[in-house]
Amino acid sequence: MHRRRLLGMLAGCACGTSLAPRLLGGALRAQDAIDFAMPGGEPAVGLAPARFGEPLPGGEILCRLCPRECRIADMARGYCGVRENRRGEFFTLVHGRVCSLHADPIEKKPFFHFLPGTDALSLATPGCNLACRFCQNWQISQFRPEQVPTRAASPEALLRAARDQGAPTLAYTYSEPTIFYEYMRDIAAYTAPRGIRNVVVSNGYIQERPLRELAPHLSAYKVDLKAFTEEFYARQCNAELAPVLATLETLKSIGLWMEIVVLVIPTLNDDEASNQAMFRWIRATLGPEVPLHLTRFHPTYKILNLPRTPVPTLERLHALARAEGLHYVYIGNAPGHPTESTYCPGCGARVIERYGYVIGAIALDAGRCRGCGHPIPGVWS
Ligand code: SF4
């Protein structure tokens, strides 16, 4: 059996990008997750010059990496907790050190139209520029570098590790890759010319200039579109929706392969009106062929009072998205659901069979449906 397919069966269920499936369920502490991922790590910062900082009068630095545009006083840090003003010089504190390193199925990111059945060596550093109340990886995203065990990992070492694992892809994921931008950029610039694909799993909270500078080193970008109202972003993430939509438009103009994930949370973002507006925006702005993953919420972090998303809710939104003209809509975190598979828009044939992370038959020839020849967009080879 294909090693990747066996891994999928052992994992048992699809749970987005959470670390949880690797930890066999149960309540987790940050230390558990890190120990599993990185035995022997120790809390430490990885100091390196940070980019996109502009000096301001009075010694402050304005950070233009993400839309928050923090004004950072001397010896203070930005909102993400990993970018620091030291006597007028701007530093990142998470360069060259990882807190998580796993070989994951690419479907777990999730990417469904990107080298199906392969693994992505997936890495993270502590920190995030959002504060989502439903974060699946809050044990690393909501902590400072000094609080999370990490280990040194150079681009050369990560290239060797990916090759050793038989993983054609490096994925920046779990926390928010934007906040370890310089590290991610150095790794991608080193590994991409050596045959490794680099993909980003992001909240989309990044400014246009850094995104455009990073994109030539990348093969794909996944954006969590957390809802389609400013109210949700303000209340649940302490952020704004508009910059995320701007990022999606930039990715479209660049032509980088992208997929979108929406975590559907009961009562918070599962209403028909806002989702219909979202689906229409995606179709009109990005086109009908962008894969859309509607994933099932599980109670976690600060939202423990709401139930799992009922599957009929996801099915209702799935039908709505299809009715609005989106071709590739998937229900996630519901292993065995027929919408996990990819179907040809031309003839309706199943062209990629999935069960959780397990890949079955693939009926594609050079990116086209084997039955009718309809092109299926994605990165297939
Ligand atoms: S990357 Fe961090 S420091 Fe820079 S603007 Fe965003 S939250 Fe602030």
Coordinates of C-alpha atoms in Angstrom, one line a residue, residues 51-324:
R51 CA 11.8 43.6 6.9
F52 CA 9.0 46.0 6.2
G53 CA 9.7 48.2 9.2
E54 CA 9.8 52.0 8.7
P55 CA 11.3 54.3 11.3
L56 CA 9.0 56.9 12.8
P57 CA 9.9 60.1 14.7
G58 CA 10.5 59.4 18.4
G59 CA 12.1 56.0 17.9
E60 CA 9.0 54.0 16.9
I61 CA 9.0 51.6 14.0
L62 CA 5.9 51.1 11.7
C63 CA 5.6 47.5 10.6
R64 CA 4.1 47.1 7.1
L65 CA 4.2 43.4 7.0
C66 CA 0.5 42.9 7.8
P67 CA -2.6 45.1 7.8
R68 CA -2.3 45.9 11.5
E69 CA 0.5 48.4 10.8
C70 CA 1.7 48.3 14.4
R71 CA 3.6 51.3 15.7
I72 CA 6.2 49.7 17.8
A73 CA 8.0 51.6 20.6
D74 CA 11.6 51.0 21.6
M75 CA 12.1 47.6 23.2
A76 CA 8.5 46.7 22.4
R77 CA 6.9 44.2 20.1
G78 CA 4.0 44.2 17.6
Y79 CA 0.7 42.6 18.1
C80 CA 2.0 39.2 16.9
G81 CA 4.6 39.1 19.6
V82 CA 7.5 38.2 17.4
R83 CA 8.7 41.4 15.8
E84 CA 10.6 43.8 18.1
N85 CA 12.1 47.3 18.0
R86 CA 15.6 47.3 19.6
R87 CA 17.0 50.8 19.7
G88 CA 15.6 51.6 16.3
E89 CA 16.5 48.3 14.7
F90 CA 13.8 45.9 13.7
F91 CA 14.1 42.2 14.4
T92 CA 12.1 39.0 14.0
L93 CA 12.4 36.6 17.0
V94 CA 11.3 33.5 15.2
H95 CA 13.9 33.1 12.5
G96 CA 15.5 29.7 12.0
R97 CA 13.7 27.8 14.7
V98 CA 10.6 25.6 14.4
C99 CA 8.1 24.6 17.2
S100 CA 6.3 22.0 15.0
L101 CA 7.5 19.8 12.2
H102 CA 5.3 17.0 10.8
A103 CA 5.0 15.2 7.5
D104 CA 1.3 15.6 6.8
P105 CA -0.9 14.6 4.0
I106 CA -1.3 17.5 1.6
E107 CA -5.1 17.0 2.0
K108 CA -4.8 18.0 5.6
K109 CA -3.8 21.6 4.8
P110 CA -6.3 21.2 3.0
F111 CA -5.2 21.3 -0.6
F112 CA -7.4 19.0 -2.8
H113 CA -6.1 20.2 -6.2
F114 CA -2.4 20.0 -5.4
L115 CA -0.3 16.8 -5.9
P116 CA -3.0 14.5 -4.3
G117 CA -1.8 11.7 -2.3
T118 CA 1.6 13.2 -1.4
D119 CA 3.0 14.5 1.9
A120 CA 3.9 18.0 2.8
L121 CA 6.6 18.5 5.4
S122 CA 4.8 21.1 7.6
L123 CA 6.4 23.6 9.9
A124 CA 5.5 26.5 12.2
T125 CA 7.0 28.9 14.6
P126 CA 5.1 30.4 17.6
G127 CA 2.9 33.5 17.1
C128 CA 0.0 34.9 15.1
N129 CA -1.3 38.2 13.9
L130 CA -4.9 37.3 14.7
A131 CA -6.6 36.1 17.9
C132 CA -9.3 33.8 16.7
R133 CA -11.4 32.5 19.6
F134 CA -11.8 29.2 17.8
C135 CA -8.1 28.6 17.0
Q136 CA -7.3 24.9 16.7
N137 CA -3.6 25.5 17.4
W138 CA -3.8 28.2 20.1
Q139 CA -1.1 26.3 22.0
I140 CA 1.5 27.7 19.6
S141 CA -0.2 30.6 17.9
Q142 CA -1.2 32.6 21.0
F143 CA 2.2 32.2 22.8
R144 CA 5.4 34.2 22.7
P145 CA 8.7 32.6 21.3
E146 CA 10.1 32.4 24.8
Q147 CA 7.2 30.3 26.0
V148 CA 7.3 27.5 23.3
P149 CA 10.0 24.9 22.9
T150 CA 11.7 25.2 19.5
R151 CA 14.6 23.7 17.6
A152 CA 17.0 25.1 15.1
A153 CA 16.1 24.2 11.5
S154 CA 18.0 25.6 8.6
P155 CA 16.8 25.7 5.0
E156 CA 19.4 23.1 4.2
A157 CA 18.2 20.8 7.0
L158 CA 14.6 21.2 6.0
L159 CA 15.4 20.3 2.4
R160 CA 17.2 17.1 3.6
A161 CA 14.2 16.3 5.9
A162 CA 11.7 16.8 3.1
R163 CA 13.7 14.5 0.8
D164 CA 14.2 11.9 3.6
Q165 CA 10.4 11.9 4.1
G166 CA 9.7 11.6 0.4
A167 CA 7.7 14.9 0.7
P168 CA 7.7 17.0 -2.5
T169 CA 6.3 20.0 -0.6
L170 CA 7.1 22.2 2.3
A171 CA 4.1 23.7 4.0
Y172 CA 4.1 26.8 6.3
T173 CA 1.1 26.2 8.5
Y174 CA -0.3 25.5 12.0
S175 CA 0.3 29.1 13.3
E176 CA 0.4 32.1 10.9
P177 CA 3.2 32.0 8.4
T178 CA 3.0 35.7 7.7
I179 CA 4.6 36.5 11.1
F180 CA 7.7 34.3 10.3
Y181 CA 7.9 35.9 6.8
E182 CA 11.7 36.2 6.7
Y183 CA 12.3 32.6 7.7
M184 CA 9.6 31.3 5.3
R185 CA 11.1 33.4 2.5
D186 CA 14.6 32.2 3.1
I187 CA 13.5 28.5 3.2
A188 CA 11.4 28.9 0.0
A189 CA 14.1 30.7 -1.9
Y190 CA 16.6 28.0 -1.0
T191 CA 14.4 24.9 -1.6
A192 CA 12.2 25.9 -4.6
P193 CA 15.2 25.9 -7.1
R194 CA 16.1 22.5 -5.7
G195 CA 12.8 20.9 -6.6
I196 CA 10.7 21.4 -3.5
R197 CA 7.3 23.0 -3.8
N198 CA 6.5 25.6 -1.1
V199 CA 2.9 26.2 0.0
V200 CA 1.4 28.7 2.5
V201 CA -1.6 28.0 4.8
S202 CA -2.6 31.4 6.0
N203 CA -5.3 33.7 7.4
G204 CA -4.6 36.0 4.4
Y205 CA -3.6 38.9 6.8
I206 CA -0.6 40.2 4.8
Q207 CA 0.1 43.4 2.9
E208 CA 0.3 43.3 -0.9
R209 CA 4.0 44.2 -1.2
P210 CA 5.4 41.4 1.0
L211 CA 2.9 38.9 -0.7
R212 CA 4.1 39.9 -4.2
E213 CA 7.7 39.5 -3.2
L214 CA 7.2 36.1 -1.7
A215 CA 4.9 34.7 -4.4
P216 CA 7.7 33.8 -7.0
H217 CA 9.0 31.2 -4.5
L218 CA 5.6 29.6 -3.9
S219 CA 3.5 27.0 -5.6
A220 CA 0.2 27.5 -3.8
Y221 CA -1.6 29.5 -1.1
K222 CA -4.5 28.5 1.1
V223 CA -6.5 31.2 2.7
D224 CA -8.9 30.8 5.7
L225 CA -11.8 33.1 4.9
K226 CA -13.3 33.0 8.4
A227 CA -16.6 34.6 7.5
F228 CA -18.0 37.3 5.2
T229 CA -18.9 40.0 7.7
E230 CA -16.7 42.6 9.4
E231 CA -18.7 42.0 12.6
F232 CA -17.4 38.4 12.7
Y233 CA -13.8 39.4 12.1
A234 CA -14.0 42.1 14.8
R235 CA -15.7 40.0 17.4
Q236 CA -14.2 36.6 16.9
C237 CA -10.7 37.4 15.5
N238 CA -9.9 41.0 16.5
A239 CA -9.3 41.7 12.8
E240 CA -10.9 43.0 9.6
L241 CA -12.4 41.2 6.6
A242 CA -11.4 43.7 3.9
P243 CA -7.7 43.0 4.0
V244 CA -8.3 39.3 3.6
L245 CA -10.4 39.9 0.5
A246 CA -7.7 42.1 -0.9
T247 CA -5.2 39.3 -0.4
L248 CA -7.4 36.9 -2.4
E249 CA -7.7 39.4 -5.2
T250 CA -3.9 39.9 -5.2
L251 CA -3.4 36.1 -5.3
K252 CA -5.8 36.0 -8.3
S253 CA -3.9 38.7 -10.1
I254 CA -0.6 36.9 -9.4
G255 CA -2.0 33.6 -10.8
L256 CA -0.8 31.6 -7.8
W257 CA -2.8 28.4 -7.2
M258 CA -5.2 29.0 -4.3
E259 CA -7.8 27.2 -2.3
I260 CA -10.2 28.7 0.3
V261 CA -11.4 27.3 3.6
V262 CA -14.4 28.4 5.6
L263 CA -14.8 27.0 9.0
V264 CA -18.5 26.9 9.6
I265 CA -19.4 27.6 13.2
P266 CA -23.0 27.1 14.4
T267 CA -24.9 30.4 15.0
L268 CA -21.8 32.6 14.3
N269 CA -21.2 32.3 10.5
D270 CA -23.6 29.6 9.3
D271 CA -26.4 31.9 8.0
E272 CA -27.6 31.7 4.5
A273 CA -27.4 35.4 3.6
S274 CA -23.8 36.1 4.4
N275 CA -22.6 32.8 2.9
Q276 CA -24.5 33.5 -0.3
A277 CA -22.9 36.9 -0.5
M278 CA -19.5 35.2 0.0
F279 CA -20.1 32.6 -2.7
R280 CA -21.2 35.3 -5.1
W281 CA -18.1 37.3 -4.3
I282 CA -15.9 34.4 -4.9
R283 CA -17.4 33.5 -8.2
A284 CA -17.5 37.1 -9.5
T285 CA -14.0 38.1 -8.2
L286 CA -12.0 34.9 -8.3
G287 CA -13.9 32.7 -10.7
P288 CA -15.9 29.5 -10.3
E289 CA -12.9 27.1 -10.3
V290 CA -11.3 28.1 -6.9
P291 CA -11.8 25.1 -4.6
L292 CA -13.9 26.0 -1.6
H293 CA -13.7 23.8 1.6
L294 CA -16.6 24.2 4.0
T295 CA -15.2 22.5 7.2
R296 CA -16.8 21.3 10.3
F297 CA -16.2 23.2 13.6
H298 CA -15.2 21.3 16.8
P299 CA -15.4 23.1 20.1
T300 CA -12.0 24.4 21.1
Y301 CA -10.0 27.1 22.8
K302 CA -12.5 29.9 23.8
I303 CA -15.5 28.5 22.0
L304 CA -16.5 25.5 24.1
N305 CA -20.2 26.3 24.4
L306 CA -21.2 25.6 20.8
P307 CA -21.7 22.1 19.3
R308 CA -20.0 20.5 16.3
T309 CA -21.4 21.9 13.1
P310 CA -24.3 19.6 12.1
V311 CA -23.5 17.9 8.8
P312 CA -26.9 19.0 7.3
T313 CA -25.8 22.6 7.9
L314 CA -22.7 22.0 5.8
E315 CA -24.8 20.2 3.2
R316 CA -27.2 23.2 2.9
L317 CA -24.3 25.6 2.4
H318 CA -22.6 23.2 0.0
A319 CA -25.8 23.1 -2.1
L320 CA -26.0 26.9 -2.0
A321 CA -22.4 27.3 -3.1
R322 CA -22.9 24.9 -6.0
A323 CA -26.1 26.8 -7.0
E324 CA -24.1 30.0 -7.0

